[in-house]
Coordinates of C-alpha atoms in Angstrom, one line a residue:
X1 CA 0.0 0.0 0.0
X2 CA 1.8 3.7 -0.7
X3 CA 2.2 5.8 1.8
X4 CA 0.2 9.4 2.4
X5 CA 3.2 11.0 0.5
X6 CA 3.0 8.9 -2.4
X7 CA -0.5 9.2 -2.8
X8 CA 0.1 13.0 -2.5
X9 CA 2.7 13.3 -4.8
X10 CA 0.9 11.4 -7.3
X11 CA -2.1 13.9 -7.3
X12 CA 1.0 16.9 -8.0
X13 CA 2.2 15.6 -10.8
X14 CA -1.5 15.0 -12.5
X15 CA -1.0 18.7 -13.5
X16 CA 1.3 19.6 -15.9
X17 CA 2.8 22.2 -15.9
X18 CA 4.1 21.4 -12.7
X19 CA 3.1 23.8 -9.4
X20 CA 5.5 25.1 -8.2
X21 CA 7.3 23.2 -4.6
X22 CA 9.3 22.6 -2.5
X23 CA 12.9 21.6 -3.5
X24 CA 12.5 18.7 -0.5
X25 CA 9.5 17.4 -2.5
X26 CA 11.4 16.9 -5.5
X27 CA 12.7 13.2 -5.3
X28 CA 9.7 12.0 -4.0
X29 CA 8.0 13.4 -7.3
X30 CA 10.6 11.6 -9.3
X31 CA 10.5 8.4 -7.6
X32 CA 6.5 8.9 -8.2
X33 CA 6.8 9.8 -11.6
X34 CA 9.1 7.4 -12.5
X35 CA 7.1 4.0 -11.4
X36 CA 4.4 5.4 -12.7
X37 CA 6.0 5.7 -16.2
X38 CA 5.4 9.6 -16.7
X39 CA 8.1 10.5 -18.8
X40 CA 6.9 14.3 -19.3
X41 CA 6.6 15.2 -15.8
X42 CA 10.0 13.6 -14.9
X43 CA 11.4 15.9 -18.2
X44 CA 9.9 18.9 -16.1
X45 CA 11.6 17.5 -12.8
X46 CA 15.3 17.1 -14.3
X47 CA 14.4 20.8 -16.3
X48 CA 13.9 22.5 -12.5
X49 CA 16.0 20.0 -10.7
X50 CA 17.3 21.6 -7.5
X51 CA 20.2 19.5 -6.8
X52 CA 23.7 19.2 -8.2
X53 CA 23.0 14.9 -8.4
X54 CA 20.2 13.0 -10.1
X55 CA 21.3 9.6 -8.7
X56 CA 18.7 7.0 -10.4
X57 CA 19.3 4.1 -7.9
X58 CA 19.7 6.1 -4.7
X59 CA 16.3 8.4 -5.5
X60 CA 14.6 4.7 -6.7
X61 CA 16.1 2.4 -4.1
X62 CA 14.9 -0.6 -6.0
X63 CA 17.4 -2.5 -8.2
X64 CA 14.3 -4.4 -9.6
X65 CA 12.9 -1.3 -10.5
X66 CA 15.7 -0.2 -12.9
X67 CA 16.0 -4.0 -14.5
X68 CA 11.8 -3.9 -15.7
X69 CA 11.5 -3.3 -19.4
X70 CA 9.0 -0.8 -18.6
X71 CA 11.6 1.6 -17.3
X72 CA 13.0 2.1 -20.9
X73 CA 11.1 5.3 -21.7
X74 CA 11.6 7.0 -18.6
X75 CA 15.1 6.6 -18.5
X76 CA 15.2 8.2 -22.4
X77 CA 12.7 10.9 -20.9
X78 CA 15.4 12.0 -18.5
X79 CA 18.6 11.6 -20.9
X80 CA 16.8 13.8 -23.6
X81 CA 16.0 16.2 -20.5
X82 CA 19.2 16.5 -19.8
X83 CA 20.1 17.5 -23.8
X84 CA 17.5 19.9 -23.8
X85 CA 18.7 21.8 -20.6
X86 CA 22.7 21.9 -22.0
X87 CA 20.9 22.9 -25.7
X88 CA 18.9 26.2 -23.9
X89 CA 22.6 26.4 -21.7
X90 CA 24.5 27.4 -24.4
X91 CA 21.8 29.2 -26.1
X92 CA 20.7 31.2 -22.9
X93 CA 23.6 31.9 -20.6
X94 CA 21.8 32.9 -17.4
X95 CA 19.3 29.5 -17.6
X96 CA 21.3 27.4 -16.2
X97 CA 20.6 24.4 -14.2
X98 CA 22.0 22.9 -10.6
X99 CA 22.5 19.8 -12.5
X100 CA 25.9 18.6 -12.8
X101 CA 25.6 15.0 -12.4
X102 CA 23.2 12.6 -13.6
X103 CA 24.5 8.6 -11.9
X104 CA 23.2 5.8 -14.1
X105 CA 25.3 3.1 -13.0
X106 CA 23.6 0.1 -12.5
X107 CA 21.2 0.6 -14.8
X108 CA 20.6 -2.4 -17.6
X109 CA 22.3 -1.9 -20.8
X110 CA 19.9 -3.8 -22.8
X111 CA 16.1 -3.8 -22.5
X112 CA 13.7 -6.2 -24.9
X113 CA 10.0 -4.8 -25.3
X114 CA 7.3 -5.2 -27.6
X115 CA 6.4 -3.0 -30.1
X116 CA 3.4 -3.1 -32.9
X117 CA 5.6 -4.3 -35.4
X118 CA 7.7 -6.6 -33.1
X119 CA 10.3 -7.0 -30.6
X120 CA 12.8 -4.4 -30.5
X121 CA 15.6 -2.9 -27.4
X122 CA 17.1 -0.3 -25.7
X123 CA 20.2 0.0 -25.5
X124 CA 21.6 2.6 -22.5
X125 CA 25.2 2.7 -23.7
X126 CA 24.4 3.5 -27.2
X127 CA 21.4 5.7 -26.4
X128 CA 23.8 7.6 -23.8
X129 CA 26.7 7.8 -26.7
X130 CA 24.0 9.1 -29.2
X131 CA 23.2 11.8 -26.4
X132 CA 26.7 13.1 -26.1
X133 CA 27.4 13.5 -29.9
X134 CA 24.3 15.1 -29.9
X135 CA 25.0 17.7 -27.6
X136 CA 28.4 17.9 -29.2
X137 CA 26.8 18.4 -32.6
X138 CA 24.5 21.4 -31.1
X139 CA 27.8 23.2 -29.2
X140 CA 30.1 22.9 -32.6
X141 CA 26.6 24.5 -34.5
X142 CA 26.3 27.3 -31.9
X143 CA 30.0 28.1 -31.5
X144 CA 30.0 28.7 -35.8
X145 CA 26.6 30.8 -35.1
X146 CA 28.6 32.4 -32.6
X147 CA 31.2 33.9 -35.0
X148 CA 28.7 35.2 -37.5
X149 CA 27.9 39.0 -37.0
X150 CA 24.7 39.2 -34.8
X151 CA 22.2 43.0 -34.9
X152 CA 23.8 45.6 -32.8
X153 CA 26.5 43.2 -31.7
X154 CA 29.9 41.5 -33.4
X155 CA 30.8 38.0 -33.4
X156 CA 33.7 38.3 -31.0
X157 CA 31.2 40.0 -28.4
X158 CA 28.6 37.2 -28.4
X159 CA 31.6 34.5 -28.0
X160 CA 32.6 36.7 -25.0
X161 CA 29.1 37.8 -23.5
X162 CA 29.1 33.8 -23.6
X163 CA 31.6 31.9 -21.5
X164 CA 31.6 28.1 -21.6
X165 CA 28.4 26.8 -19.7
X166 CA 30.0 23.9 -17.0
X167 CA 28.0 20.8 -18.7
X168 CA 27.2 18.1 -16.9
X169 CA 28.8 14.6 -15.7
X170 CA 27.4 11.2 -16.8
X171 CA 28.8 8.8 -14.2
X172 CA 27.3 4.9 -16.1
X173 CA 28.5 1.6 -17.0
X174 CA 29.3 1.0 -20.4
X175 CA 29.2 -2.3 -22.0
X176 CA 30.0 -2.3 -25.2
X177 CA 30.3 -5.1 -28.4
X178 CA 30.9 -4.5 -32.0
X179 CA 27.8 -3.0 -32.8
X180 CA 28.4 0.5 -30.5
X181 CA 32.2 0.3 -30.2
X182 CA 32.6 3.3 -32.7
X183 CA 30.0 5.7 -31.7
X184 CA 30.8 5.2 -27.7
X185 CA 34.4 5.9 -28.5
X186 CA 33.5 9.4 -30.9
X187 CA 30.9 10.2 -28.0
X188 CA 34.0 9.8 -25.5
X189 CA 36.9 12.0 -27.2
X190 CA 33.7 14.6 -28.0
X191 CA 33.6 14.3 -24.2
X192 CA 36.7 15.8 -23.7
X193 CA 35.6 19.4 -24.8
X194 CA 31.6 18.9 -24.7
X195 CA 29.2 19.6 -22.3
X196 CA 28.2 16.3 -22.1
X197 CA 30.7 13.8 -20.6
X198 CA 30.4 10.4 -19.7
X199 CA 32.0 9.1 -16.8
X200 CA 32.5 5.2 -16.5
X201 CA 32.9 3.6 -13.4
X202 CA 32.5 -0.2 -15.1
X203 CA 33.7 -1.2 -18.5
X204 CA 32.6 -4.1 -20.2
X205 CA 33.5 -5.8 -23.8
X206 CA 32.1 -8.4 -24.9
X207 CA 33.6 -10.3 -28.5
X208 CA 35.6 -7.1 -29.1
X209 CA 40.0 -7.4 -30.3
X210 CA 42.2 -6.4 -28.3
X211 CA 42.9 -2.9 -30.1
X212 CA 39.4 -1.8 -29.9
X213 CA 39.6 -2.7 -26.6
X214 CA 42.7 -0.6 -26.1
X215 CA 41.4 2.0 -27.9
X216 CA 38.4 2.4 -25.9
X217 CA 40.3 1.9 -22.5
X218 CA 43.0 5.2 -23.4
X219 CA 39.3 7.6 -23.9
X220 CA 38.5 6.6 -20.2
X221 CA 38.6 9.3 -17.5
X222 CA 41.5 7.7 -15.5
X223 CA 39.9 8.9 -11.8
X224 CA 36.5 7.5 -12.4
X225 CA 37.3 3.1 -13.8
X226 CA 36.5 1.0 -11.1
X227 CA 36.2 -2.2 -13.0
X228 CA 36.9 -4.2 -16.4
X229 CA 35.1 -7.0 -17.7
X230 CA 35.9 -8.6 -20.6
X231 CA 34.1 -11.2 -21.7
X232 CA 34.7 -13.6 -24.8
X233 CA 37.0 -11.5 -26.4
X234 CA 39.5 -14.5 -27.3
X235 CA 42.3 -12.5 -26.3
X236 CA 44.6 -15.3 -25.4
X237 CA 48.0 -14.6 -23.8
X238 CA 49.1 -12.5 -26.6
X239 CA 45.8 -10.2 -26.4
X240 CA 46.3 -9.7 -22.4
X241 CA 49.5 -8.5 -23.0
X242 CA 48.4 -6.1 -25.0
X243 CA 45.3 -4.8 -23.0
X244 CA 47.1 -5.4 -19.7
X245 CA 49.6 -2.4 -19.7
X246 CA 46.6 0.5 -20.7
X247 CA 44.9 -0.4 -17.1
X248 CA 47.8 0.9 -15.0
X249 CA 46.7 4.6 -15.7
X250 CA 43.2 3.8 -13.6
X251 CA 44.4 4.5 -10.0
X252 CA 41.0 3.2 -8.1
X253 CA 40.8 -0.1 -10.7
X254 CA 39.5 -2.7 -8.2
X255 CA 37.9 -5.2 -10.4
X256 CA 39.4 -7.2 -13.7
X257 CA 37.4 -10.4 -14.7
X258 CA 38.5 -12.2 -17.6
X259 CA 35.9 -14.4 -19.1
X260 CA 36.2 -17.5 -21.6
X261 CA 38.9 -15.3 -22.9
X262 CA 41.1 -18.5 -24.4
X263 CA 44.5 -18.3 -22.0
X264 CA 46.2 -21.4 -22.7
X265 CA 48.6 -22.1 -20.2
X266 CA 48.9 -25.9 -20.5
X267 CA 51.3 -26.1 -22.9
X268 CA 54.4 -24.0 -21.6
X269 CA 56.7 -22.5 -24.4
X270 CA 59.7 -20.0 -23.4
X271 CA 57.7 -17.4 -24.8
X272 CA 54.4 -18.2 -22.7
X273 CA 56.7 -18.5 -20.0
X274 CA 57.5 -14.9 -20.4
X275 CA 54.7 -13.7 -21.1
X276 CA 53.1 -15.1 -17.5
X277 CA 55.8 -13.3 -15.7
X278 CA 55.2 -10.1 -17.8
X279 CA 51.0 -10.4 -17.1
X280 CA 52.1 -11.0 -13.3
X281 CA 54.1 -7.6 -13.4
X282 CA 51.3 -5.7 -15.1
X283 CA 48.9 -6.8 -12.6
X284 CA 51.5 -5.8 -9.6
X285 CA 50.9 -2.1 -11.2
X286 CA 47.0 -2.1 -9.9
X287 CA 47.4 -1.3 -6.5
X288 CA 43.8 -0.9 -5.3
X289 CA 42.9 -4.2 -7.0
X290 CA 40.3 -6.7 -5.0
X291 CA 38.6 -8.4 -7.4
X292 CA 40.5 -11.3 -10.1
X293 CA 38.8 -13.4 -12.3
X294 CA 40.3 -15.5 -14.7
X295 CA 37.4 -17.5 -15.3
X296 CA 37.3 -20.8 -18.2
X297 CA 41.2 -20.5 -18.4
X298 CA 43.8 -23.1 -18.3
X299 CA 46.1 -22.4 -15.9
X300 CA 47.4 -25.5 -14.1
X301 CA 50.1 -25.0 -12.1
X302 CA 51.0 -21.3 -13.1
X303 CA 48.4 -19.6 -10.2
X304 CA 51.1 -18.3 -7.8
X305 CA 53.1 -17.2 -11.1
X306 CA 49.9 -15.0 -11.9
X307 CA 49.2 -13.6 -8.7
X308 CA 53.2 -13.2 -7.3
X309 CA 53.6 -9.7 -7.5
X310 CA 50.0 -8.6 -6.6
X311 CA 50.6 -5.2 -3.8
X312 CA 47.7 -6.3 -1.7
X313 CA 45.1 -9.6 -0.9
X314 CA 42.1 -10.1 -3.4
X315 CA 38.7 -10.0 -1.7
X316 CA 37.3 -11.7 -4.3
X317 CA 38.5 -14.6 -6.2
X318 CA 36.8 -16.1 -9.0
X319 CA 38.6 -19.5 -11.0
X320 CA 35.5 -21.1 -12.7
X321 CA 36.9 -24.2 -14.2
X322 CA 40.5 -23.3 -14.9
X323 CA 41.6 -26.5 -14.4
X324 CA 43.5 -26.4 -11.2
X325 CA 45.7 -28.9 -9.7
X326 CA 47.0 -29.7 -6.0
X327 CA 49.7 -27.0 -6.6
X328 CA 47.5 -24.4 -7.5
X329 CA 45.2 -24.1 -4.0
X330 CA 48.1 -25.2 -1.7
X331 CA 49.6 -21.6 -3.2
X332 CA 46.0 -19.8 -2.6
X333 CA 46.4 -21.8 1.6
X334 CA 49.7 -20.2 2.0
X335 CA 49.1 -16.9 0.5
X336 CA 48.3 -14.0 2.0
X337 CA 45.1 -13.5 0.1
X338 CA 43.6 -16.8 1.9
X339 CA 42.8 -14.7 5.1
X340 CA 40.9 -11.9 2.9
X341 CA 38.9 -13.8 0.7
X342 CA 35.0 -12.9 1.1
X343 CA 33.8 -14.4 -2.3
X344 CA 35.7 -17.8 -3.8
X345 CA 34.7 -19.3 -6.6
X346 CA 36.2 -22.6 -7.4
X347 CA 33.1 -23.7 -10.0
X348 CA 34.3 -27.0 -12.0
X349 CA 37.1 -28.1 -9.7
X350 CA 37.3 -31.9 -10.0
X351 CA 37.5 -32.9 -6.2
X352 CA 37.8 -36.7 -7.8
X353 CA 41.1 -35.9 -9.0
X354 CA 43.5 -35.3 -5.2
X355 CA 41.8 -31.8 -5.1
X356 CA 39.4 -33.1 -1.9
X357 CA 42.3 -32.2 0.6
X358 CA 43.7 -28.8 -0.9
X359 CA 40.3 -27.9 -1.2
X360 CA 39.6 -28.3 2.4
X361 CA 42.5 -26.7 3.4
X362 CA 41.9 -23.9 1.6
X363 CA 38.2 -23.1 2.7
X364 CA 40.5 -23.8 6.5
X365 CA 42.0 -21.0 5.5
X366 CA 39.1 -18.8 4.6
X367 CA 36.9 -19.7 7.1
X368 CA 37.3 -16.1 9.5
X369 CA 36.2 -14.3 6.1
X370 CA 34.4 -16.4 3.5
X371 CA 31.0 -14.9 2.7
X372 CA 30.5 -16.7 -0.8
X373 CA 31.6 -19.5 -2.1
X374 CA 31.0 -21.7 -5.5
X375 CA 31.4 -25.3 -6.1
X376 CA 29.3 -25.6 -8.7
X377 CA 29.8 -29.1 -11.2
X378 CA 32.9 -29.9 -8.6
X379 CA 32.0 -33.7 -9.5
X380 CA 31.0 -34.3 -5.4
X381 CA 29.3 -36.7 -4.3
X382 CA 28.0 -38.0 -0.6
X383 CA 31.3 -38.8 0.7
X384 CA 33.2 -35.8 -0.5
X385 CA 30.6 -33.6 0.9
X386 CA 31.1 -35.5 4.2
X387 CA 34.4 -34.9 4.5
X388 CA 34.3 -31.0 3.5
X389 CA 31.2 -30.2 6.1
X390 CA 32.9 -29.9 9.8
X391 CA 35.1 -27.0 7.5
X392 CA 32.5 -25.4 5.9
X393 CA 30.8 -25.2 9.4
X394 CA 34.0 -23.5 10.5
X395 CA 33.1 -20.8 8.2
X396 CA 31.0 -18.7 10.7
X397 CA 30.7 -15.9 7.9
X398 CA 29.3 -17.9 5.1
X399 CA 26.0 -16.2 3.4
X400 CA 25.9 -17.7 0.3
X401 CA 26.6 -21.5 -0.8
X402 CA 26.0 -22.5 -4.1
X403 CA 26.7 -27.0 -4.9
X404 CA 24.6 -27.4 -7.7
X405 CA 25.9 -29.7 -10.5
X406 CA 27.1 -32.3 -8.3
X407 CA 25.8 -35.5 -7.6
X408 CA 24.0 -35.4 -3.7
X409 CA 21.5 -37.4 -2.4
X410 CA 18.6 -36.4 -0.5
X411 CA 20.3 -38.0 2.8
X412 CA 23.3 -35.6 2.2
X413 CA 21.5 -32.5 1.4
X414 CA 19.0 -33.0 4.3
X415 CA 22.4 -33.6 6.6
X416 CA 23.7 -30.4 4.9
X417 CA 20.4 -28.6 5.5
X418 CA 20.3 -29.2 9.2
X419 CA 23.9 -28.5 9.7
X420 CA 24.1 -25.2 7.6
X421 CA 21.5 -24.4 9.9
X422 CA 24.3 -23.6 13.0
X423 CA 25.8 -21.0 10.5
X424 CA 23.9 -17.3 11.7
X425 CA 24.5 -15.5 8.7
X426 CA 23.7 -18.4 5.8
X427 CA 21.3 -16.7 3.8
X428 CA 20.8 -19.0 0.5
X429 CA 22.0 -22.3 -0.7
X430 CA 22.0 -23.6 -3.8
X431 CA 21.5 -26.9 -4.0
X432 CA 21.6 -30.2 -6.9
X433 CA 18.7 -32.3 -7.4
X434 CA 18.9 -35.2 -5.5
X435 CA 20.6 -38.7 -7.4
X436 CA 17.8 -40.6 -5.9
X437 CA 15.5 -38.1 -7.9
X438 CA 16.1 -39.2 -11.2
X439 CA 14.9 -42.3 -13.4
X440 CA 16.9 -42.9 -16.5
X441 CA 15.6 -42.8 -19.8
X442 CA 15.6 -45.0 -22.6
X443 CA 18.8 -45.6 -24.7
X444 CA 17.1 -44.1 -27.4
X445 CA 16.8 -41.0 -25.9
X446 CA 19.4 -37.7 -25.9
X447 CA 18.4 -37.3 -22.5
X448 CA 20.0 -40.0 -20.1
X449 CA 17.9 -38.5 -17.1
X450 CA 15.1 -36.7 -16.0
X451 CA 13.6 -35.8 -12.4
X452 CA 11.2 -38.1 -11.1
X453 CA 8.8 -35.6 -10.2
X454 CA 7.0 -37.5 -7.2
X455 CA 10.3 -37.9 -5.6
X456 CA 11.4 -35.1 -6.0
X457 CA 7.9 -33.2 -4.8
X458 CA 8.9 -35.2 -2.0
X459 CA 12.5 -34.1 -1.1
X460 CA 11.1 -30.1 -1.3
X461 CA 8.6 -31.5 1.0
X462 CA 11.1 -32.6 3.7
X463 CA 13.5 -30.0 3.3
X464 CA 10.5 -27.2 3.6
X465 CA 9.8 -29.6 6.7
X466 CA 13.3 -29.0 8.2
X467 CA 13.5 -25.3 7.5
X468 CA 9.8 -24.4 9.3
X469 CA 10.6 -26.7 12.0
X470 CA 13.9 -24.4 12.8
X471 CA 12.2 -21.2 12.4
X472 CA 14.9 -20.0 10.2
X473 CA 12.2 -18.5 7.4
X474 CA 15.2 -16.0 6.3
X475 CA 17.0 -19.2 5.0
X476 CA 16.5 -19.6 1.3
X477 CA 17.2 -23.4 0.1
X478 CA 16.4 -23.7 -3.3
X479 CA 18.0 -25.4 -6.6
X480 CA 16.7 -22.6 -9.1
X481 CA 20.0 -20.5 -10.2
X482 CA 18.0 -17.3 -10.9
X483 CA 18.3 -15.2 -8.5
X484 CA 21.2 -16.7 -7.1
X485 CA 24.1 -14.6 -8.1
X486 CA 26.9 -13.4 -6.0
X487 CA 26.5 -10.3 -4.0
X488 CA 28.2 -7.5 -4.7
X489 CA 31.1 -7.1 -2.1
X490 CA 32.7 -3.5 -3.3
X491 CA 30.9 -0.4 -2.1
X492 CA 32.3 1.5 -5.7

């Protein structure tokens, strides 16, 4: 049910124009305006907006909120606000506006909706680039005006009745593929002298080379990159070489995650050999970096070479099958990262293969800190789970557990579940469906299993069972993946 003030605020802005009120009133207007999808009224809020900063998720406070497709047009509303306010700026000196900063980040970049003639998407990096040239466009258009001979006054005393209006900041997260790599990098270098600017605080490619990459990374404001994510670019160890040395002018860089990014370290040559300890020294030049993922790479035996010259522990810790061996976690048990580690994610580590031990030691290790941790498709079953609880209990911390993809049965999870139970802070755990669930198919079929759905109605049943009977309703057990991704850790 909304409160008195929503219901209030909603009654203001049924008149347009606006009355006028109170600058305290404004965000509540917005945050009205917005979920009810008004995009003309928000344009008159961002046209009057009282404040320096129009921070979208502080003023919403609902990530959901920003992630429904029905957001699209109100987020356009307020961009093409924001144009028309720097447009009558530069063509009216004394209108301008308190706005200096509008904070997308964490907004989606890509929306699917429906349209009469189909399905069609918004994209927030390429509508915020097409924004920026625009505004560009308008100030190269009114600065040639400008030099043309206006009644009763010369060129030269417009220019100088007409200093340079201060613009305004976009702080966002750009992700960016082949499709808007061009037109976000003109919209950045017109950044440099426009009105417009966009600030990125995360940067993501996805299937982009490792020049356009580059190329993108050296028109970044250097103060404001907190992280890179690069994500099936196919770099290998040549392409991180050549991406790796551009990051060292981004003081506050805290995050790098390299995704299915094809680094081949199996096969050792002198020249790979060299290039490890050159991609080691590059990442000892990111001083404020937390956050390492190196996720889908194969890097047996050649972790501590990766990580030697690192300045300070990682936080988070992300080696989604990257085939490690023994070697590779009795390095991450001695390190000094071990104690620091809130987030570890060892998905696709084959326990089956002497990795039960190391692995044990390791979470040992971790235990004062651990809030996350993924063993997804770790090929466990009953008895390696058995021998891994009493440490995973030692993990006082631990909020999130995630074990899907490996083969439990009910008895084991239902052992887990009452266990888990001692931990105060567990807050969800992903679990497998149980063995005993399944009935195999026919040869015939491309499907070798399936659940049996009575017994596995059944399991849910006890496990529901377990959790009402300990009063810990905050507890989410489940074995659906949405919804079930890591926490963000960094306060960026």
């Amino acid at each position: 049910m909304d409160s008195l003030l929503f219901l209030c605020a909603r009654r203001i802005i049924a008149q347009r124009p606006l009355p006028s009120v109170p600058a305290g009133l404004y965000p509540v207007l917005f945050q009205v305006a917005f979920l009810d999808g008004r995009p003309l009224v928000l344009q008159d809020l961002v046209a009057t907006w009282p404040f320096p900063v129009l921070h979208f998720q502080r003023l919403l406070g609902r990530p959901d909120v920003l992630w429904n497709r029905t957001c699209f047009g109100s987020v356009q509303a307020i961009i093409q606000a924001v144009v028309a306010q720097l447009q009558r700026e530069l063509e009216e000196p004394g209108s301008q506006s308190s706005l200096r900063v509008l904070d997308t980040t964490r907004l989606p970049d890509s929306v699917p909706f429906c349209t009469p003639t189909g399905i069609s998407s918004w994209c927030t990096t390429r509508d915020l680039a097409k924004a920026c040239m625009e505004v560009s466009k308008h100030q190269k258009e009114f600065q040639s005006c400008g030099s043309k001979p206006h009644k009763g006054r010369s060129g030269a005393d417009m220019v100088t009745a007409a200093p340079q209006a201060p613009g305004v900041d976009i702080h966002t997260d750009l992700y960016v593929s082949g499709t808007s790599c061009w037109i976000l990098h003109e919209a950045l270098q017109a950044g440099a002298t426009g009105l417009l600017r966009l600030k990125c605080r995360e940067f993501q490619a996805d299937n982009l080379s490792a020049s356009k990459i580059v190329t993108l990374l050296e028109s970044l404001d250097p103060s404001c990159l907190r992280r890179v994510c690069l994500v099936e670019n196919f770099l290998g160890l040549k392409g991180l070489l050549e991406i790796l040395p551009h990051l060292s002018r981004f003081p506050e860089l805290r995050s790098l995650k390299l995704w299915y990014n094809c680094v081949d370290l199996w096969h050792l040559t002198p020249e790979s050999t060299t290039g490890i300890c050159c991609v080691a020294k590059q990442l000892g030049m990111l001083p404020s970096l937390r956050e390492f993922s190196l996720g889908s790479s194969k890097i047996s035996g050649n972790l501590r070479q990766i990580l030697s010259d690192l300045q300070a522990p990682l936080e988070s810790l992300e080696l989604a099958f990257c085939s490690l061996i023994p070697d590779d976690l009795a390095f991450l048990s001695e390190s000094f990262h071990a104690p620091a580690i809130k987030r570890l994610d060892l998905s696709g580590l084959d326990v089956s293969q002497g990795l039960l031990e190391p692995l044990r030691l390791l979470l040992e290790k971790t235990s004062a800190s651990l809030l996350y941790l993924n063993l997804m498709d770790c090929h466990m079953n009953d008895s390696h789970l058995d021998a891994l609880l009493p440490t995973l209990l030692r993990c006082s911390r631990l909020r999130y557990l995630r074990l899907h993809g490996n083969s439990l049965s009910t008895a084991a999870l239902k052992d887990l579940l009452q266990k888990t139970l001692e931990l105060p802070d567990i807050h969800k755990v992903l679990y497998p469906c149980p063995v005993d669930c399944y009935k195999q198919q026919p040869p015939e079929s491309r499907r070798k299993f399936v659940h049996d759905r009575e017994l596995f109605e059944a399991a849910v049943a006890e496990f529901s069972q377990i959790l009402a009977n300990s009063g810990r309703t905050d507890l989410i057990w489940t074995c659906t993946p949405i919804g079930c991704e890591a926490l963000d850790y960094f306060s960026l």
